[in-house]
Each structure stands twice: as C-alpha cells, then as structure tokens.
mmCIF file of C-alpha atoms and ligand atoms in Angstrom:
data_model
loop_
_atom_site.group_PDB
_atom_site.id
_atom_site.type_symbol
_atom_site.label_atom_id
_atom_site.label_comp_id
_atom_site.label_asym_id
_atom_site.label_seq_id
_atom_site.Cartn_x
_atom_site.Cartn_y
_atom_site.Cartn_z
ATOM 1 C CA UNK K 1 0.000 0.000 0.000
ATOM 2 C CA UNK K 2 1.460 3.288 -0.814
ATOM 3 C CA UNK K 3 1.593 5.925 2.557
ATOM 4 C CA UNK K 4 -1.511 7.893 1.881
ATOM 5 C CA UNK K 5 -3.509 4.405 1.441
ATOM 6 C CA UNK K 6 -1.649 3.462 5.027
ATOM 7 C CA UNK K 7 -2.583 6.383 6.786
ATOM 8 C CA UNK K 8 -6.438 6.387 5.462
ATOM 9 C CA UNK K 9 -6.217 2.928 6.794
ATOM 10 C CA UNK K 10 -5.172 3.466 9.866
ATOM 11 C CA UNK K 11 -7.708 6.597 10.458
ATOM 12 C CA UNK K 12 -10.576 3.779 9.513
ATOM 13 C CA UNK K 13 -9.571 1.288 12.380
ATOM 14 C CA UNK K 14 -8.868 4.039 14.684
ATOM 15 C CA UNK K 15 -12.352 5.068 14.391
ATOM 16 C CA UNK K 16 -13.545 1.532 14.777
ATOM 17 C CA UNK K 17 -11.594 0.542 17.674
ATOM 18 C CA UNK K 18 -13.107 1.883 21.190
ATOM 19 C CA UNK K 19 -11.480 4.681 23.239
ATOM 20 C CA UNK K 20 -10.385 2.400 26.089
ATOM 21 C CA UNK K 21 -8.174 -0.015 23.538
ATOM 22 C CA UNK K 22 -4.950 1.042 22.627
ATOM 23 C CA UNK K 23 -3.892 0.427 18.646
ATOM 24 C CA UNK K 24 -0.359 -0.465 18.499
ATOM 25 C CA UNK K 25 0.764 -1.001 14.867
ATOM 26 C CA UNK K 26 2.630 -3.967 14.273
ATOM 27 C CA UNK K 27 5.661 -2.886 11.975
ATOM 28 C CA UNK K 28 8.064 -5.868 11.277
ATOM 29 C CA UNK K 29 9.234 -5.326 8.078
ATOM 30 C CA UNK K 30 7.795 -1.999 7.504
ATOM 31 C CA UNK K 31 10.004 0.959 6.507
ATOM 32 C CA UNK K 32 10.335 3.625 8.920
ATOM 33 C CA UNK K 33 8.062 5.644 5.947
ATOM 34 C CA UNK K 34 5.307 3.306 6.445
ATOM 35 C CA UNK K 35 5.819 3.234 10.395
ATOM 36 C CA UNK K 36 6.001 7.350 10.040
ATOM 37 C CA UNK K 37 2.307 7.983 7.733
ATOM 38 C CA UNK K 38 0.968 5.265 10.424
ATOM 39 C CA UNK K 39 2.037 7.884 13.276
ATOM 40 C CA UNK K 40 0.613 10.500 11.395
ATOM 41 C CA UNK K 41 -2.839 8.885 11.244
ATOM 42 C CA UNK K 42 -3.303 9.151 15.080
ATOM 43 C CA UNK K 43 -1.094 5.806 16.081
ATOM 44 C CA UNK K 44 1.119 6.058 18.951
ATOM 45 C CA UNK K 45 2.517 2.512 19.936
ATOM 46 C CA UNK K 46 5.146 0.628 17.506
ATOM 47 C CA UNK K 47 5.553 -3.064 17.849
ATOM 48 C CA UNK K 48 8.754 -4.617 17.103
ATOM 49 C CA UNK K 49 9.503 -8.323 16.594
ATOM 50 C CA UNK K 50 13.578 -8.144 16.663
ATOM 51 C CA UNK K 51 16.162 -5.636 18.556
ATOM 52 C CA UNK K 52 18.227 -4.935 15.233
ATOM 53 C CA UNK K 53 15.419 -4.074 13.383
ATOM 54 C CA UNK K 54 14.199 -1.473 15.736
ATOM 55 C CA UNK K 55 17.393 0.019 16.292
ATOM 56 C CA UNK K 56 17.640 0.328 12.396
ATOM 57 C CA UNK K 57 14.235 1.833 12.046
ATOM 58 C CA UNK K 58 14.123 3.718 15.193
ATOM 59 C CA UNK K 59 16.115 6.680 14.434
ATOM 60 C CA UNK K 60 14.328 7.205 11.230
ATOM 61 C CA UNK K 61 11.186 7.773 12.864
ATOM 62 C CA UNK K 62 11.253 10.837 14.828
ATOM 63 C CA UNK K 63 7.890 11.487 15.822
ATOM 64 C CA UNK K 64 6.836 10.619 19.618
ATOM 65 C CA UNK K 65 6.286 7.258 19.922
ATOM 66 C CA UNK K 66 6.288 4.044 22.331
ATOM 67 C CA UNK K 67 7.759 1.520 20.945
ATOM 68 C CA UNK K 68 7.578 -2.182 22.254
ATOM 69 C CA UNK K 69 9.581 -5.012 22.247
ATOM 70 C CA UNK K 70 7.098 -7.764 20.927
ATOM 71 C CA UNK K 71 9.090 -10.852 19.766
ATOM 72 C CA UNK K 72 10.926 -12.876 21.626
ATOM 73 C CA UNK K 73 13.768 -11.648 23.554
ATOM 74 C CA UNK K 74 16.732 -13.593 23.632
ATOM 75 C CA UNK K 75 19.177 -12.923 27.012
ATOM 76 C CA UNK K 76 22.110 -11.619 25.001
ATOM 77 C CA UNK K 77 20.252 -9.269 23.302
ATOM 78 C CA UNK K 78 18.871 -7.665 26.478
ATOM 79 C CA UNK K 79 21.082 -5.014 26.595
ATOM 80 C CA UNK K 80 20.945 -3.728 23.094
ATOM 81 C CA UNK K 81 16.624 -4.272 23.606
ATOM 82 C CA UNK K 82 17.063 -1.667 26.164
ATOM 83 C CA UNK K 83 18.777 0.751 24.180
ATOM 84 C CA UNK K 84 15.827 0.513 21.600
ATOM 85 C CA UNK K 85 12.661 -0.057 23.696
ATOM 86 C CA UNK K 86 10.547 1.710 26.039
ATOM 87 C CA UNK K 87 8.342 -1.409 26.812
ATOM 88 C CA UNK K 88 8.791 -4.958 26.730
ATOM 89 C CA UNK K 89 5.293 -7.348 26.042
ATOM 90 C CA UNK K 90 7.242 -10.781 25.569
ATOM 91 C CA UNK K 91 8.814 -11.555 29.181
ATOM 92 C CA UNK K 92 8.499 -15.037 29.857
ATOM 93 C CA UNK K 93 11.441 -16.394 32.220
ATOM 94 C CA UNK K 94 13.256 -15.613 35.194
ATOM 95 C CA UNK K 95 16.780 -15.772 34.419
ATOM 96 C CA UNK K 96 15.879 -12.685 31.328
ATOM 97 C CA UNK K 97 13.870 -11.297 34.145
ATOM 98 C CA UNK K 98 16.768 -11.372 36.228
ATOM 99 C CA UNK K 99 19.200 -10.157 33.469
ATOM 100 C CA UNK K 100 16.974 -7.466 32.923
ATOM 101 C CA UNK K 101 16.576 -6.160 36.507
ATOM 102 C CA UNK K 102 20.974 -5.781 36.622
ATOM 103 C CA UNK K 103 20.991 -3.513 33.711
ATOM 104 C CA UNK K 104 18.199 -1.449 34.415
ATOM 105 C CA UNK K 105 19.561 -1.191 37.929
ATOM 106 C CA UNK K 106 22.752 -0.296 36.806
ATOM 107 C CA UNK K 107 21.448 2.064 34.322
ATOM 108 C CA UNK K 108 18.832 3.393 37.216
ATOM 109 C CA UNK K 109 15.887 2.768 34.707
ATOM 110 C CA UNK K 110 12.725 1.078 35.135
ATOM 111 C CA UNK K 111 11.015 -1.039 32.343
ATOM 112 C CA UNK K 112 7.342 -1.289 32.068
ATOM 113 C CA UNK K 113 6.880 -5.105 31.132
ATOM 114 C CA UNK K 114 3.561 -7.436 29.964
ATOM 115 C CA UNK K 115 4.251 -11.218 31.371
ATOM 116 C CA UNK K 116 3.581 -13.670 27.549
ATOM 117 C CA UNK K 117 1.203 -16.446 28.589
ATOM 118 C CA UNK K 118 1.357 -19.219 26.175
ATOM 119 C CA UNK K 119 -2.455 -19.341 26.779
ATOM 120 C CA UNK K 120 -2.979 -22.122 23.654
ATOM 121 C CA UNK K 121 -0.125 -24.626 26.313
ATOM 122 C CA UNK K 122 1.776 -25.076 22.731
ATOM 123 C CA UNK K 123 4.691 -26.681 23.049
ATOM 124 C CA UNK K 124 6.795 -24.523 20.750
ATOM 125 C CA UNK K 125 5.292 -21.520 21.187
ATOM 126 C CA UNK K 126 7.185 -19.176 23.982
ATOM 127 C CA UNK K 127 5.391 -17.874 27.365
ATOM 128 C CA UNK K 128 4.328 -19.077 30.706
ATOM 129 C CA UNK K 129 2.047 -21.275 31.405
ATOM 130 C CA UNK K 130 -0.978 -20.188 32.684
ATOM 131 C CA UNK K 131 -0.435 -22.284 35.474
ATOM 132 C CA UNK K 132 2.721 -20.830 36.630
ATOM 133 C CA UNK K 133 1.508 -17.634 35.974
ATOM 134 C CA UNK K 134 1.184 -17.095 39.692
ATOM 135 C CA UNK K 135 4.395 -17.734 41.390
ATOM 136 C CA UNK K 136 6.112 -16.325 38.041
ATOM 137 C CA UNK K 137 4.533 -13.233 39.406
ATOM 138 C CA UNK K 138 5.294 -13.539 42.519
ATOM 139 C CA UNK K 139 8.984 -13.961 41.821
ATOM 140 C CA UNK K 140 8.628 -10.723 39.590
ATOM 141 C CA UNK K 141 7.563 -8.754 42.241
ATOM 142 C CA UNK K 142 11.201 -8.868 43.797
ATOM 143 C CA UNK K 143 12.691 -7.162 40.958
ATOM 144 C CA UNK K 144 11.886 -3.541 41.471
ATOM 145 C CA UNK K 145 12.981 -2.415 38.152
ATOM 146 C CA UNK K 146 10.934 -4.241 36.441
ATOM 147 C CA UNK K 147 7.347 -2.314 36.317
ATOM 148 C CA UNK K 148 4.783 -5.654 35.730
ATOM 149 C CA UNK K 149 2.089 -3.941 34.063
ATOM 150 C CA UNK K 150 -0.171 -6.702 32.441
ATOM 151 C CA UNK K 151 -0.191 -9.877 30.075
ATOM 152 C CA UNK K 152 0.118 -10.422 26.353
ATOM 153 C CA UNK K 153 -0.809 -13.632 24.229
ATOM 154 C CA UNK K 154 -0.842 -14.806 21.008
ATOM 155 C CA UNK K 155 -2.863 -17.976 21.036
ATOM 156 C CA UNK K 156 -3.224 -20.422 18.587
ATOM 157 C CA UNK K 157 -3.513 -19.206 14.801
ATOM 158 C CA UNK K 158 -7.131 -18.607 14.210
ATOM 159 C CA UNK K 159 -8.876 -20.307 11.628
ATOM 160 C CA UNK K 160 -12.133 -18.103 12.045
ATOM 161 C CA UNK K 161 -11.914 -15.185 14.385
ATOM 162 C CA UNK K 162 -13.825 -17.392 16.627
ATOM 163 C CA UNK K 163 -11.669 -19.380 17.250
ATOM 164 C CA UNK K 164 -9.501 -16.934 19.216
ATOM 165 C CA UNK K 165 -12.446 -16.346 21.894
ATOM 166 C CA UNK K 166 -12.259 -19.175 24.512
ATOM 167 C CA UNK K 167 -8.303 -18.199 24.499
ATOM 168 C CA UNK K 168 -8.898 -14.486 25.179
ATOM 169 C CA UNK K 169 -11.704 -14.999 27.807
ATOM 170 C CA UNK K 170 -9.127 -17.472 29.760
ATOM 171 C CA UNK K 171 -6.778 -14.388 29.720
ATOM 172 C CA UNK K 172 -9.045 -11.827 30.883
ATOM 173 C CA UNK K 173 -10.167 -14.328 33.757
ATOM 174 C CA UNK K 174 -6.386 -15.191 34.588
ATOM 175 C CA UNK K 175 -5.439 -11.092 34.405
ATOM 176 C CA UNK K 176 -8.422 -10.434 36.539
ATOM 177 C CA UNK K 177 -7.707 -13.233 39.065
ATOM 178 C CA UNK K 178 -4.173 -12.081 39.114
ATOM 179 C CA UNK K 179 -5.367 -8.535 39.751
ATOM 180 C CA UNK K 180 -7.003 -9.704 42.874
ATOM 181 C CA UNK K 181 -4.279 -11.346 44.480
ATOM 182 C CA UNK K 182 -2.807 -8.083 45.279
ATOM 183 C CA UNK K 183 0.533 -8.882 44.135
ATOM 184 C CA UNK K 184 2.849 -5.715 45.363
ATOM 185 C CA UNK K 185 4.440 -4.541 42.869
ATOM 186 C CA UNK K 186 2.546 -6.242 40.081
ATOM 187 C CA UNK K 187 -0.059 -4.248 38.372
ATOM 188 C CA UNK K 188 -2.677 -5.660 35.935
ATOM 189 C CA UNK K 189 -3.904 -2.867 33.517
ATOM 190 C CA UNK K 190 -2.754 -3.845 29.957
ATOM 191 C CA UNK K 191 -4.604 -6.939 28.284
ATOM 192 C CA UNK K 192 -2.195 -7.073 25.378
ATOM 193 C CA UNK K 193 -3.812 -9.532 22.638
ATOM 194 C CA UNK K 194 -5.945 -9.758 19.052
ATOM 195 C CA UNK K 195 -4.265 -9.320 16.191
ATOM 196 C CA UNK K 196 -5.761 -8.518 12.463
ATOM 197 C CA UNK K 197 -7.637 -11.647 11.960
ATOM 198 C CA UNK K 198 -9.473 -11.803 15.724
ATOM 199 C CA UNK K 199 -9.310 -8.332 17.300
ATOM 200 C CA UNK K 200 -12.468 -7.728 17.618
ATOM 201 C CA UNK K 201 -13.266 -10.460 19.144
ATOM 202 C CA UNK K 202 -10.572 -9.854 21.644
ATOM 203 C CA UNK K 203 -12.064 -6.255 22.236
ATOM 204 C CA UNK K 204 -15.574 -8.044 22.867
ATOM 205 C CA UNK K 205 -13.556 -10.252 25.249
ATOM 206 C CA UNK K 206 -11.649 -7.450 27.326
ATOM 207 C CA UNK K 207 -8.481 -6.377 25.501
ATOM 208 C CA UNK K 208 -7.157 -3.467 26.241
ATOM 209 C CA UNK K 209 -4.443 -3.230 23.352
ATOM 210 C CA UNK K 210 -4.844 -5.099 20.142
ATOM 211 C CA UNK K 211 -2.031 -4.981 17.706
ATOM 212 C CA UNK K 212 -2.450 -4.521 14.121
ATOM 213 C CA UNK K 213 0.053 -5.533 11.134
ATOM 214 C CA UNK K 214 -1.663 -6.744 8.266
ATOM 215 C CA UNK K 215 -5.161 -4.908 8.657
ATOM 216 C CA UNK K 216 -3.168 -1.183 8.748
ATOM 217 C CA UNK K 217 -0.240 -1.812 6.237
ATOM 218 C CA UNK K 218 -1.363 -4.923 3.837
ATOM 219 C CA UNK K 219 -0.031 -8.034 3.606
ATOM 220 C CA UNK K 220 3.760 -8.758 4.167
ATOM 221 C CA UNK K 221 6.062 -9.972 1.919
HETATM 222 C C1 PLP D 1 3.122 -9.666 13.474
HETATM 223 C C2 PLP D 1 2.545 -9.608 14.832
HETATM 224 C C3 PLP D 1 1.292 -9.035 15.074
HETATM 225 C C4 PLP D 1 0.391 -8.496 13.983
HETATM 226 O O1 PLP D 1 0.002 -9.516 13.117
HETATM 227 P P1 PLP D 1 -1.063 -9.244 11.955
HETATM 228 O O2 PLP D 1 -1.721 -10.570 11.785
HETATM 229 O O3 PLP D 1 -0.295 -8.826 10.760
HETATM 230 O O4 PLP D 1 -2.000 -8.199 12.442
HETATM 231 C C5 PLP D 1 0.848 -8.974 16.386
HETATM 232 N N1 PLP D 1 1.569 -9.459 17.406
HETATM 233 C C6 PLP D 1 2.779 -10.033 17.211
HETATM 234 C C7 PLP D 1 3.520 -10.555 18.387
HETATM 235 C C8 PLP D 1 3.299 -10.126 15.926
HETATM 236 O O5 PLP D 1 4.488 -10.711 15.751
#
C-alpha cells in the first residue's frame, strides 16, 4: 500500500476501535516511511519483533512514539533491547527477568513489562504457562525495576476469528484473578492480545491493546 492508502487505513480502524483499547501497529518489516504515515494517522505505539530491526528503524522515525519489544527476547540481546525499547510485552522467564533487573539497575531505569502467557499450552510456542503464571509473578515482584504492568498472548492461529475467543476470555479471567491477588508490585492494567484476523473479538472479550500488522499496512512480503 502506498503511505496515503496506510494512513487512510489506519484513520478507519482508529475510528472503529473503542477509546479504552490502545492500537499499536505492528511494523516488522515496515520501513520507517510506512511506520512514520501510520504515526501521522493518530497511532502512537510501535511493535517490534527483533532488537536490530528497531534500532535500524528507530532513528528514522522521529515522531513521539512508544515503541515495544514484541518478539521474543533472547538474554544476550537484552542489553541492546534496552537501548531501543521503552516497553517490553514478551517476558516469559526468570533468568531474562533477572538479566533485565541488573541492567536497568545499573542504568537506574525502570522497564514497564507485559508477562507472555502461552495461553494455547503449545509446546513450541514461547510464554508461561498459565499455570505458573502465579508464582512467576510472585517472583517478579522482587525485581523492582521491572514495572509488571499486564499480560500479552498470542494464542493459537485462528482459523475463524472465533476461534480466538475461549483463548482471550481465559486471559481476561487469569489477568483479573491475578489482579485480585494483590501482588505488590505487580499491576494488571494492559490486556495485550488480538491481532488482524481476531481483534475484535478480543475487544468483545476485554483487551485493552490489540495490535495490528496486516489490517493497517497490507499483507507482508
Ligand atoms: C506480526 C505480529 C502481530 C500483527 O500480526 P497481523 O496478523 O499482521 O495483524 C501482532 N503481534 C505479534 C507478536 C506479531 O508478531
């Protein structure tokens, strides 16, 4: 799609999407032109999927933004992730957790992170189970510069947008479960999942960000 045909898009869903989601475009393999006329349509949250792309793109797009970290993130790539991001969606183990919380102390930093439930219990899929969602937490919560802030999930792929809703309504019952338990230091207010094929269904289920590729810049390559 050429950039005026991006940014018309992105209006469109914008106006679709209710006030109390957040849009964050999904820009792997996107040039910073494309992430730029998306910025200029109203979005304000970049995805990323890997640290060198982002720190390629990232300086080419000057307009305030928030950009998150929303692949996986390997450990020796933590430091250079920091450089790049302002959030990370994709933490899913201690020992990054852990790697994390000595740079940013070092640094005197805090990250805002979502926990990645592998809420579809796919074998080679990343995330934490949702049934160690709880202590994982709880371990969190000694890191203090790590700011826990809510979950993300990708479940299964979708054959029909339905197919996406018992997955989402397990994570808004584990993220409002987990928001009762009080845990200090761990905050639940971001419901990151829904993608372009199921998003509305994952607004009807409780998202509170849904993030977009396909549906705001076309099909990839
Ligand atoms: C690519 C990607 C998306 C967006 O996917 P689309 O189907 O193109 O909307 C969302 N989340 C993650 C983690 C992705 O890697």
């Amino acid at each position: 799609m050429d950039l005026d045909a991006i940014k018309r898009r992105c209006e469109e869903i914008l106006k679709r999407v209710p006030d109390h989601v957040t849009v964050l475009a999904a820009t792997k393999e996107r040039g910073p032109e494309e992430i730029r006329a998306a910025i200029a349509a109203g979005i304000t949250h970049i995805g990323e999927n890997y640290v060198q792309e982002a720190l390629a793109k990232r300086p080419r797009v000057p307009e305030p933004a928030t950009w998150h970290m929303i692949g996986h993130l390997q450990r020796n790539k933590a430091k250079k992730a920091l450089d790049v991001f302002d959030w990370l969606q994709t933490l899913d183990s201690l020992k990054l957790a852990e790697r994390l919380e000595r740079l940013l102390s070092q640094g005197g930093r805090r990250l805002p992170v979502l926990v990645e439930v592998n809420i579809g219990r796919e074998p080679q899929k990343a995330g934490v189970l949702p049934g160690d969602l709880g202590d994982f937490l709880r371990e969190l919560s000694r890191l203090p510069h790590l700011e826990v802030r809510g979950l993300m999930a990708i479940p299964p792929e979708p054959e029909e947008p339905e197919d996406s809703r018992p997955y989402f309504r397990e994570m808004r019952r584990l993220f409002e479960a987990i928001g009762r338990e009080g845990i200090p230091g761990v905050r639940m207010e971001v419901l990151s999942m829904g993608m372009s094929a199921d998003w509305e269904v994952a607004v009807e289920e409780g998202a509170t960000m849904i993030r977009l590729g396909t549906l705001l810049f076309g099909p990839r390559s």
